[in-house]
């Protein structure tokens, strides 16, 4: 009996069982024990949702995975597009009275509300996870000890952070349910290795308006040097239900999009008043303090040295006529990062994309046979590292052999957009959607564009995709604050031919200005050469050329002392003025 | 007995009576018969809301009116800020069980919903308008005949427009309730003079998914040359209730923000299914066809000739040492517009602001003693005309005597922003919030800003503030379409000193581009000299200087032939290259 038949056999009075990619912590990356979607369907992508009905398996994936999914799921599976024909539409068309079973830990309260609003005739029925019941060989849940970051890296103790958040909570509630592991990691200055690419322990907390913290994690997993301060209690994770039940009559702040529907329903049943709002850790975590930013700067110098060594090596082997494949290149790149102090792991799956593969902005060579570098063309590598002191994310597009005038033209338009956003000056209160134009303007003027956002937030030794701030076409109503970290990553993609992206991380600083408004600007964190062999200098204004040469002078000054011999020579040439 | 005491005497079991500025058509401009807020409170501003409680009069006004309101309302009135301490907060703090009476024709369904959600303990009780019951001398409601625009000005017959809208309606409903007078004016190609500044008749309609229109207006008011086509029925306005009651079981499309709460509650009580969505006329009205845009172009040439004559006259009298007051200047300006063919009326109250008064972006000289032009300084005039063929809106800031280097510096920053936005190129799907940066960037770079939007829509012989598109800091999710008309109006304001604004209207056109995306750009509608005595040429890039000189060459070519003698000579000098 296949696992799908096994689940079908256990449906009972249900018409279907829902299997989101997410686990109870609602994040992108999962421990092996919670890779339920992959276990049931075979599909290994990083986003998707499946529904096992009495008749068949349905799966929803986005545009990145429409090819891959076909080769991974069982014959007879019906594949849907995650955004164009969303599962909510499917629910809306189910017969009146249909019963869809699901584990309401693995769906956010907001998602469940939207599904229910869109399909009032369907009953969404919470139950013990049917997948787990059909998974005898399920891997063990993470149990390793976490590690503590000292105040020298975080700038604030857990006690200080709790007191500051308590003031925010007190304005609207008695206690906040903090359901996101990275919010708690930031709050407690603890990190871990429960999931790939984001160094956190999977835990939850209840922070009161007086700063008292109830932390739900196996106490044996806390490192000896954890400094949580006074007024913190540690509970076993399974005690959360009882503690929620004890909140009767209290106002509990919940971030609806970041919290499991199960937990919100527990609060409602307990007679607590659920107050919807933003996770109180979200903004303080995003707007980093000076100590955190200093740690991020040092992280990027180490990372810059590693990536520069890789780019030097790449130029060398290409010159010798070697054309390794995308997997070998990614491995070589990581070998340089591994040699840096405090390196932990990649901050996401490296996008190592040769030639036409780079036209897929989220290409993953692991999903097929890795391609070899072309004799002539472009190589795009988007990668990042988790270090104990910070997180990096950088994209470089590199000339391999000969490149065409058109490729140089388009690369230079992308570069102009990157510089345009990098040079932005803006007043207090500005949100990401107001700046997105800067990165696109040179492409738009000629009728080109890219179908992804321009800038996402990045955590410190935390998520490489950190909210709530974002620079993109869509509205984002969180004002940009000093200390926030953004990616600056315009691109251009020609299907079947090539892809271009130039990405640095930047942080937000206050700027001097004569006027009466507070002005901010971006300061680069990433210092790694941008391939000047791809630049058509005639397209750059004096200001843009000045930025480009000034940037490379800084790269040489900051990274040069960390390199020796061949790579140091390579860096000097790569940073010579254009 | 004062009118307030009169209303208080009629409260009965109510705790308060609500008096919005809006009438049952929810617009900014009202017929005299519906100036209820002014009648009760004395306050003559264009936005606000009052509440008569058993104890006193409360009034909410925005930042434009905080001074003016104090001199107009009776002693003892409590004044609140419309946005900072909104009436919704006041409702939320009323004792549980409070009963607020109101005429639910004069509040949108959305507004009522938000109040009810924010103050679940308050009963909002619809009743016959208490103000009208206390207003024996109430002016008569408008009854004049409307007039028809020919297809030569509109490009499409009512029949065609109905058929096109019917397709939109059929996707989601059986019939649409069209509650906005300007939507019906556009749909029927009829105009009128029921209210100041917007040439419409106050009417409503029901448009079915087959294109059948029920129009609610006194049939005697329709002009003889109205061409509504087949399948149109005209009902007396008071028949609307009966027609809504007949919609039992039908899906009725309603724009919640543009429709009286009363009408939506009637539909609910009738057993209709209310489908919330956008007024189907909104987008087709905003994205004008080629005939409409041609008419708007011609309107702007006439208006440009009139405003140029005024600016010539102004320079002349200033040179002679005369310093008339703001009222005389506005009157002189309108005298030139009145001399143009097809001129109807101003499209809004002229902002004629001398010296420090211009620091208030919405200054109105009618609210106090009009100031005289300063010996040296700036004069800001923001004005527009309604013509049978289109609507205009233009702001010019003029040097009076000597101006300071700082004024020139700031004026030039505003000009750079105006040029930046005017030169924008953007791809299909772009929304207004994505372009706002362009108009602010030169100011932001030096720490300056302006606290108003950058661009609003403008109708054709309709509202000078037409939705749904808008260029501003806040998100606006309506993509910019060819044929839309926007204002481009960055400014700078120094309280107590001076104000600067430069405003043209532009329309959206498709642009040629080599890439694979559809590109759009703005084309000026307004052709009137921009005062070059205020420009610091050293701050302009070559591109900006080129734009400025090219613009003025076009002004001279387009407006020159419409002027003679002195004003023609003045125009030539004003348009000479910088």
mmCIF file of C-alpha atoms in Angstrom, chain A residues 215-528:
data_model
loop_
_atom_site.group_PDB
_atom_site.id
_atom_site.type_symbol
_atom_site.label_atom_id
_atom_site.label_comp_id
_atom_site.label_asym_id
_atom_site.label_seq_id
_atom_site.Cartn_x
_atom_site.Cartn_y
_atom_site.Cartn_z
ATOM 1 C CA UNK A 215 9.917 29.834 26.875
ATOM 2 C CA UNK A 216 8.710 26.539 25.422
ATOM 3 C CA UNK A 217 11.750 24.383 24.657
ATOM 4 C CA UNK A 218 13.351 21.297 26.164
ATOM 5 C CA UNK A 219 15.494 22.813 28.923
ATOM 6 C CA UNK A 220 18.249 20.265 28.244
ATOM 7 C CA UNK A 221 18.740 21.943 24.857
ATOM 8 C CA UNK A 222 19.702 25.324 26.344
ATOM 9 C CA UNK A 223 23.437 25.972 26.254
ATOM 10 C CA UNK A 224 25.278 26.426 29.532
ATOM 11 C CA UNK A 225 26.168 30.007 28.654
ATOM 12 C CA UNK A 226 22.588 31.082 27.875
ATOM 13 C CA UNK A 227 21.936 34.425 29.595
ATOM 14 C CA UNK A 228 18.219 34.890 29.744
ATOM 15 C CA UNK A 229 18.212 37.171 32.772
ATOM 16 C CA UNK A 230 15.685 37.127 35.560
ATOM 17 C CA UNK A 231 11.981 36.505 35.153
ATOM 18 C CA UNK A 232 12.228 33.736 32.569
ATOM 19 C CA UNK A 233 10.622 30.308 32.933
ATOM 20 C CA UNK A 234 11.395 27.396 30.659
ATOM 21 C CA UNK A 235 8.633 24.890 29.905
ATOM 22 C CA UNK A 236 8.622 21.676 27.916
ATOM 23 C CA UNK A 237 7.117 22.393 24.466
ATOM 24 C CA UNK A 238 4.077 20.207 25.195
ATOM 25 C CA UNK A 239 3.146 22.508 28.103
ATOM 26 C CA UNK A 240 2.178 25.326 25.742
ATOM 27 C CA UNK A 241 -1.438 24.162 25.513
ATOM 28 C CA UNK A 242 -1.888 24.281 29.287
ATOM 29 C CA UNK A 243 -0.306 27.724 29.502
ATOM 30 C CA UNK A 244 -2.566 29.049 26.739
ATOM 31 C CA UNK A 245 -5.580 27.597 28.522
ATOM 32 C CA UNK A 246 -4.567 29.582 31.601
ATOM 33 C CA UNK A 247 -4.879 32.885 29.717
ATOM 34 C CA UNK A 248 -8.652 33.100 30.195
ATOM 35 C CA UNK A 249 -9.791 36.725 30.361
ATOM 36 C CA UNK A 250 -6.445 38.103 29.220
ATOM 37 C CA UNK A 251 -5.691 40.088 26.081
ATOM 38 C CA UNK A 252 -3.224 38.088 24.005
ATOM 39 C CA UNK A 253 -1.345 39.716 21.131
ATOM 40 C CA UNK A 254 -1.080 37.390 18.131
ATOM 41 C CA UNK A 255 0.472 37.903 14.713
ATOM 42 C CA UNK A 256 -2.182 36.154 12.641
ATOM 43 C CA UNK A 257 0.056 35.454 9.642
ATOM 44 C CA UNK A 258 2.912 34.016 11.714
ATOM 45 C CA UNK A 259 0.935 31.912 14.191
ATOM 46 C CA UNK A 260 -0.563 28.447 13.803
ATOM 47 C CA UNK A 261 -4.341 28.396 13.548
ATOM 48 C CA UNK A 262 -4.288 25.712 16.258
ATOM 49 C CA UNK A 263 -2.774 28.066 18.822
ATOM 50 C CA UNK A 264 -5.226 30.871 18.048
ATOM 51 C CA UNK A 265 -8.171 28.486 18.377
ATOM 52 C CA UNK A 266 -6.775 27.266 21.703
ATOM 53 C CA UNK A 267 -6.705 30.881 22.901
ATOM 54 C CA UNK A 268 -10.259 31.459 21.758
ATOM 55 C CA UNK A 269 -11.471 28.293 23.449
ATOM 56 C CA UNK A 270 -9.637 29.248 26.625
ATOM 57 C CA UNK A 271 -11.641 32.479 26.762
ATOM 58 C CA UNK A 272 -8.685 34.758 26.056
ATOM 59 C CA UNK A 273 -9.223 37.909 23.982
ATOM 60 C CA UNK A 274 -7.083 37.582 20.864
ATOM 61 C CA UNK A 275 -5.670 40.973 19.788
ATOM 62 C CA UNK A 276 -4.304 40.827 16.250
ATOM 63 C CA UNK A 277 -1.143 42.804 15.582
ATOM 64 C CA UNK A 278 2.473 42.602 14.510
ATOM 65 C CA UNK A 279 4.843 40.217 16.297
ATOM 66 C CA UNK A 280 6.483 42.682 18.731
ATOM 67 C CA UNK A 281 9.976 41.343 17.944
ATOM 68 C CA UNK A 282 9.620 41.921 14.213
ATOM 69 C CA UNK A 283 10.626 45.583 13.952
ATOM 70 C CA UNK A 284 13.342 45.613 16.667
ATOM 71 C CA UNK A 285 14.880 42.503 15.064
ATOM 72 C CA UNK A 286 14.793 44.105 11.617
ATOM 73 C CA UNK A 287 16.147 47.512 12.693
ATOM 74 C CA UNK A 288 19.472 46.336 13.993
ATOM 75 C CA UNK A 289 21.508 48.165 16.604
ATOM 76 C CA UNK A 290 25.065 49.395 16.082
ATOM 77 C CA UNK A 291 26.626 46.275 17.598
ATOM 78 C CA UNK A 292 24.570 43.985 15.376
ATOM 79 C CA UNK A 293 25.453 46.031 12.302
ATOM 80 C CA UNK A 294 29.141 45.972 13.210
ATOM 81 C CA UNK A 295 28.911 42.182 13.438
ATOM 82 C CA UNK A 296 27.147 42.110 10.063
ATOM 83 C CA UNK A 297 29.935 44.267 8.600
ATOM 84 C CA UNK A 298 32.647 41.902 9.834
ATOM 85 C CA UNK A 299 30.623 38.935 8.526
ATOM 86 C CA UNK A 300 30.557 40.508 5.098
ATOM 87 C CA UNK A 301 34.293 41.147 5.060
ATOM 88 C CA UNK A 302 34.924 37.466 5.768
ATOM 89 C CA UNK A 303 32.332 36.483 3.198
ATOM 90 C CA UNK A 304 33.753 38.977 0.715
ATOM 91 C CA UNK A 305 37.188 37.404 1.057
ATOM 92 C CA UNK A 306 35.722 33.927 0.481
ATOM 93 C CA UNK A 307 33.675 34.895 -2.571
ATOM 94 C CA UNK A 308 36.584 36.872 -4.025
ATOM 95 C CA UNK A 309 38.790 33.797 -3.703
ATOM 96 C CA UNK A 310 36.156 31.824 -5.569
ATOM 97 C CA UNK A 311 35.876 34.412 -8.348
ATOM 98 C CA UNK A 312 39.673 34.446 -8.699
ATOM 99 C CA UNK A 313 39.733 30.638 -8.886
ATOM 100 C CA UNK A 314 36.877 30.706 -11.423
ATOM 101 C CA UNK A 315 38.660 33.142 -13.722
ATOM 102 C CA UNK A 316 41.761 30.975 -13.467
ATOM 103 C CA UNK A 317 40.171 27.689 -14.441
ATOM 104 C CA UNK A 318 38.079 29.303 -17.179
ATOM 105 C CA UNK A 319 41.268 30.783 -18.643
ATOM 106 C CA UNK A 320 42.742 27.278 -18.645
ATOM 107 C CA UNK A 321 39.746 26.101 -20.661
ATOM 108 C CA UNK A 322 38.084 24.158 -17.849
ATOM 109 C CA UNK A 323 34.300 24.194 -17.679
ATOM 110 C CA UNK A 324 33.139 22.497 -14.453
ATOM 111 C CA UNK A 325 29.486 21.924 -13.701
ATOM 112 C CA UNK A 326 27.203 23.976 -11.461
ATOM 113 C CA UNK A 327 27.469 21.548 -8.535
ATOM 114 C CA UNK A 328 31.264 21.564 -8.563
ATOM 115 C CA UNK A 329 31.243 25.361 -8.681
ATOM 116 C CA UNK A 330 28.884 25.630 -5.716
ATOM 117 C CA UNK A 331 31.032 23.187 -3.765
ATOM 118 C CA UNK A 332 34.191 25.106 -4.576
ATOM 119 C CA UNK A 333 32.540 28.336 -3.465
ATOM 120 C CA UNK A 334 31.484 26.822 -0.158
ATOM 121 C CA UNK A 335 34.983 25.492 0.446
ATOM 122 C CA UNK A 336 36.218 29.086 0.696
ATOM 123 C CA UNK A 337 33.411 30.034 3.079
ATOM 124 C CA UNK A 338 34.154 26.983 5.248
ATOM 125 C CA UNK A 339 37.688 28.275 5.699
ATOM 126 C CA UNK A 340 36.393 31.486 7.288
ATOM 127 C CA UNK A 341 36.095 31.742 11.070
ATOM 128 C CA UNK A 342 32.623 31.230 12.555
ATOM 129 C CA UNK A 343 31.113 29.896 9.326
ATOM 130 C CA UNK A 344 28.129 27.642 10.007
ATOM 131 C CA UNK A 345 26.333 26.734 6.768
ATOM 132 C CA UNK A 346 24.833 28.237 3.597
ATOM 133 C CA UNK A 347 22.047 30.753 4.282
ATOM 134 C CA UNK A 348 20.017 29.220 1.434
ATOM 135 C CA UNK A 349 20.475 26.668 -1.353
ATOM 136 C CA UNK A 350 23.151 28.135 -3.632
ATOM 137 C CA UNK A 351 21.867 29.184 -7.039
ATOM 138 C CA UNK A 352 24.735 28.157 -9.305
ATOM 139 C CA UNK A 353 23.435 28.684 -12.827
ATOM 140 C CA UNK A 354 25.283 28.371 -16.115
ATOM 141 C CA UNK A 355 24.054 29.872 -19.363
ATOM 142 C CA UNK A 356 20.326 29.493 -19.974
ATOM 143 C CA UNK A 357 19.727 28.018 -16.512
ATOM 144 C CA UNK A 358 20.287 31.466 -15.021
ATOM 145 C CA UNK A 359 17.147 32.670 -16.807
ATOM 146 C CA UNK A 360 15.250 30.963 -13.968
ATOM 147 C CA UNK A 361 15.728 33.386 -11.066
ATOM 148 C CA UNK A 362 15.431 30.560 -8.492
ATOM 149 C CA UNK A 363 17.200 27.826 -10.451
ATOM 150 C CA UNK A 364 18.408 24.881 -8.374
ATOM 151 C CA UNK A 365 20.951 22.562 -9.977
ATOM 152 C CA UNK A 366 19.966 19.845 -7.468
ATOM 153 C CA UNK A 367 16.667 19.356 -9.292
ATOM 154 C CA UNK A 368 18.249 17.815 -12.380
ATOM 155 C CA UNK A 369 21.630 17.214 -13.933
ATOM 156 C CA UNK A 370 23.935 20.144 -13.159
ATOM 157 C CA UNK A 371 25.003 21.908 -16.370
ATOM 158 C CA UNK A 372 28.577 22.714 -17.271
ATOM 159 C CA UNK A 373 29.802 26.252 -17.777
ATOM 160 C CA UNK A 374 29.407 27.335 -21.404
ATOM 161 C CA UNK A 375 32.455 27.995 -23.546
ATOM 162 C CA UNK A 376 31.196 31.569 -23.929
ATOM 163 C CA UNK A 377 28.429 33.197 -21.932
ATOM 164 C CA UNK A 378 27.362 34.091 -18.418
ATOM 165 C CA UNK A 379 27.507 32.331 -15.060
ATOM 166 C CA UNK A 380 25.235 33.525 -12.254
ATOM 167 C CA UNK A 381 25.925 32.586 -8.658
ATOM 168 C CA UNK A 382 23.593 33.671 -5.849
ATOM 169 C CA UNK A 383 24.770 32.380 -2.487
ATOM 170 C CA UNK A 384 25.129 33.289 1.142
ATOM 171 C CA UNK A 385 26.550 32.121 4.397
ATOM 172 C CA UNK A 386 25.425 31.812 7.965
ATOM 173 C CA UNK A 387 28.182 32.826 10.350
ATOM 174 C CA UNK A 388 27.924 32.991 14.113
ATOM 175 C CA UNK A 389 28.100 36.759 13.777
ATOM 176 C CA UNK A 390 25.837 37.384 10.801
ATOM 177 C CA UNK A 391 24.222 36.354 7.546
ATOM 178 C CA UNK A 392 25.203 37.123 3.948
ATOM 179 C CA UNK A 393 23.549 36.941 0.528
ATOM 180 C CA UNK A 394 25.267 38.013 -2.674
ATOM 181 C CA UNK A 395 24.804 37.515 -6.406
ATOM 182 C CA UNK A 396 27.471 37.994 -9.024
ATOM 183 C CA UNK A 397 27.143 37.401 -12.757
ATOM 184 C CA UNK A 398 30.448 36.488 -14.362
ATOM 185 C CA UNK A 399 31.677 36.602 -17.949
ATOM 186 C CA UNK A 400 32.786 33.161 -19.176
ATOM 187 C CA UNK A 401 34.821 33.414 -22.390
ATOM 188 C CA UNK A 402 33.349 35.850 -24.877
ATOM 189 C CA UNK A 403 30.160 37.769 -24.125
ATOM 190 C CA UNK A 404 27.923 39.553 -26.604
ATOM 191 C CA UNK A 405 27.395 43.304 -26.867
ATOM 192 C CA UNK A 406 23.745 42.736 -25.999
ATOM 193 C CA UNK A 407 24.646 40.855 -22.829
ATOM 194 C CA UNK A 408 26.935 43.730 -21.842
ATOM 195 C CA UNK A 409 24.208 46.232 -22.645
ATOM 196 C CA UNK A 410 21.646 44.457 -20.450
ATOM 197 C CA UNK A 411 24.160 43.803 -17.667
ATOM 198 C CA UNK A 412 24.948 47.512 -17.640
ATOM 199 C CA UNK A 413 21.251 48.397 -17.375
ATOM 200 C CA UNK A 414 20.979 46.080 -14.371
ATOM 201 C CA UNK A 415 24.094 47.677 -12.895
ATOM 202 C CA UNK A 416 22.634 51.160 -13.401
ATOM 203 C CA UNK A 417 19.531 50.077 -11.500
ATOM 204 C CA UNK A 418 21.664 48.587 -8.732
ATOM 205 C CA UNK A 419 23.603 51.848 -8.449
ATOM 206 C CA UNK A 420 20.417 53.927 -8.626
ATOM 207 C CA UNK A 421 18.898 52.161 -5.646
ATOM 208 C CA UNK A 422 22.214 52.037 -3.825
ATOM 209 C CA UNK A 423 22.550 55.831 -4.075
ATOM 210 C CA UNK A 424 18.971 56.567 -2.917
ATOM 211 C CA UNK A 425 18.384 59.232 -0.304
ATOM 212 C CA UNK A 426 14.970 59.285 1.303
ATOM 213 C CA UNK A 427 13.136 60.814 4.212
ATOM 214 C CA UNK A 428 11.845 59.219 7.398
ATOM 215 C CA UNK A 429 8.624 57.308 6.778
ATOM 216 C CA UNK A 430 9.574 56.046 3.332
ATOM 217 C CA UNK A 431 8.464 52.477 2.570
ATOM 218 C CA UNK A 432 10.013 49.955 0.228
ATOM 219 C CA UNK A 433 7.468 50.342 -2.560
ATOM 220 C CA UNK A 434 8.513 53.980 -2.922
ATOM 221 C CA UNK A 435 12.108 53.070 -3.841
ATOM 222 C CA UNK A 436 11.582 50.061 -6.092
ATOM 223 C CA UNK A 437 11.440 52.259 -9.203
ATOM 224 C CA UNK A 438 15.094 53.212 -8.798
ATOM 225 C CA UNK A 439 16.317 49.690 -9.456
ATOM 226 C CA UNK A 440 14.055 49.197 -12.467
ATOM 227 C CA UNK A 441 14.179 52.585 -14.200
ATOM 228 C CA UNK A 442 17.066 51.880 -16.619
ATOM 229 C CA UNK A 443 15.467 48.581 -17.665
ATOM 230 C CA UNK A 444 11.968 50.038 -17.931
ATOM 231 C CA UNK A 445 13.173 52.859 -20.149
ATOM 232 C CA UNK A 446 14.101 50.245 -22.754
ATOM 233 C CA UNK A 447 11.138 47.936 -22.188
ATOM 234 C CA UNK A 448 12.764 45.349 -19.915
ATOM 235 C CA UNK A 449 11.871 44.250 -16.392
ATOM 236 C CA UNK A 450 12.351 41.420 -13.905
ATOM 237 C CA UNK A 451 9.564 39.466 -12.260
ATOM 238 C CA UNK A 452 10.800 39.390 -8.711
ATOM 239 C CA UNK A 453 11.201 41.794 -5.824
ATOM 240 C CA UNK A 454 14.160 44.140 -5.563
ATOM 241 C CA UNK A 455 15.056 43.887 -1.901
ATOM 242 C CA UNK A 456 14.273 41.625 1.041
ATOM 243 C CA UNK A 457 15.320 41.972 4.653
ATOM 244 C CA UNK A 458 18.139 39.837 6.094
ATOM 245 C CA UNK A 459 18.605 38.776 9.704
ATOM 246 C CA UNK A 460 21.746 38.581 11.820
ATOM 247 C CA UNK A 461 22.661 34.904 11.990
ATOM 248 C CA UNK A 462 18.968 34.392 11.259
ATOM 249 C CA UNK A 463 16.669 34.250 8.251
ATOM 250 C CA UNK A 464 18.113 35.358 4.930
ATOM 251 C CA UNK A 465 14.547 36.403 4.067
ATOM 252 C CA UNK A 466 13.540 38.510 7.035
ATOM 253 C CA UNK A 467 10.447 40.699 7.215
ATOM 254 C CA UNK A 468 8.616 42.874 7.482
ATOM 255 C CA UNK A 469 10.380 45.407 5.263
ATOM 256 C CA UNK A 470 10.691 44.777 1.525
ATOM 257 C CA UNK A 471 11.502 46.754 -1.607
ATOM 258 C CA UNK A 472 9.242 45.749 -4.468
ATOM 259 C CA UNK A 473 6.392 46.780 -6.715
ATOM 260 C CA UNK A 474 3.743 45.760 -4.219
ATOM 261 C CA UNK A 475 2.864 47.974 -1.291
ATOM 262 C CA UNK A 476 4.823 47.404 1.899
ATOM 263 C CA UNK A 477 3.669 49.651 4.692
ATOM 264 C CA UNK A 478 6.569 49.199 7.112
ATOM 265 C CA UNK A 479 8.705 52.363 7.037
ATOM 266 C CA UNK A 480 12.398 51.865 6.399
ATOM 267 C CA UNK A 481 14.394 52.389 9.603
ATOM 268 C CA UNK A 482 18.085 52.891 10.348
ATOM 269 C CA UNK A 483 19.783 49.547 10.908
ATOM 270 C CA UNK A 484 17.520 47.602 8.608
ATOM 271 C CA UNK A 485 19.324 45.361 6.135
ATOM 272 C CA UNK A 486 18.099 44.964 2.556
ATOM 273 C CA UNK A 487 19.231 43.111 -0.495
ATOM 274 C CA UNK A 488 19.594 45.261 -3.635
ATOM 275 C CA UNK A 489 19.147 42.787 -6.453
ATOM 276 C CA UNK A 490 17.825 43.904 -9.828
ATOM 277 C CA UNK A 491 18.170 41.421 -12.663
ATOM 278 C CA UNK A 492 17.303 40.547 -16.217
ATOM 279 C CA UNK A 493 16.293 37.136 -17.575
ATOM 280 C CA UNK A 494 15.981 35.947 -21.146
ATOM 281 C CA UNK A 495 14.303 32.551 -21.230
ATOM 282 C CA UNK A 496 16.405 29.915 -22.952
ATOM 283 C CA UNK A 497 19.408 32.211 -23.194
ATOM 284 C CA UNK A 498 20.896 33.815 -20.068
ATOM 285 C CA UNK A 499 20.218 35.517 -16.752
ATOM 286 C CA UNK A 500 21.781 38.514 -15.027
ATOM 287 C CA UNK A 501 21.522 39.620 -11.407
ATOM 288 C CA UNK A 502 23.707 41.891 -9.286
ATOM 289 C CA UNK A 503 23.034 41.701 -5.555
ATOM 290 C CA UNK A 504 24.636 43.394 -2.577
ATOM 291 C CA UNK A 505 23.315 43.688 0.939
ATOM 292 C CA UNK A 506 23.015 47.221 2.261
ATOM 293 C CA UNK A 507 22.126 48.703 5.610
ATOM 294 C CA UNK A 508 20.206 51.893 6.307
ATOM 295 C CA UNK A 509 22.009 54.867 7.832
ATOM 296 C CA UNK A 510 21.088 58.410 8.718
ATOM 297 C CA UNK A 511 22.497 60.957 6.262
ATOM 298 C CA UNK A 512 23.442 64.598 6.663
ATOM 299 C CA UNK A 513 21.181 67.076 4.871
ATOM 300 C CA UNK A 514 20.475 70.808 5.162
ATOM 301 C CA UNK A 515 16.665 70.476 5.193
ATOM 302 C CA UNK A 516 14.180 69.976 8.004
ATOM 303 C CA UNK A 517 13.495 66.273 7.368
ATOM 304 C CA UNK A 518 15.493 63.315 8.618
ATOM 305 C CA UNK A 519 17.261 61.749 5.626
ATOM 306 C CA UNK A 520 18.464 58.163 5.272
ATOM 307 C CA UNK A 521 20.649 56.393 2.768
ATOM 308 C CA UNK A 522 22.028 52.927 2.109
ATOM 309 C CA UNK A 523 25.531 51.813 3.031
ATOM 310 C CA UNK A 524 26.964 48.699 1.423
ATOM 311 C CA UNK A 525 27.669 45.672 3.547
ATOM 312 C CA UNK A 526 28.818 43.491 0.637
ATOM 313 C CA UNK A 527 32.309 44.142 -0.721
ATOM 314 C CA UNK A 528 33.015 41.861 -3.657
#
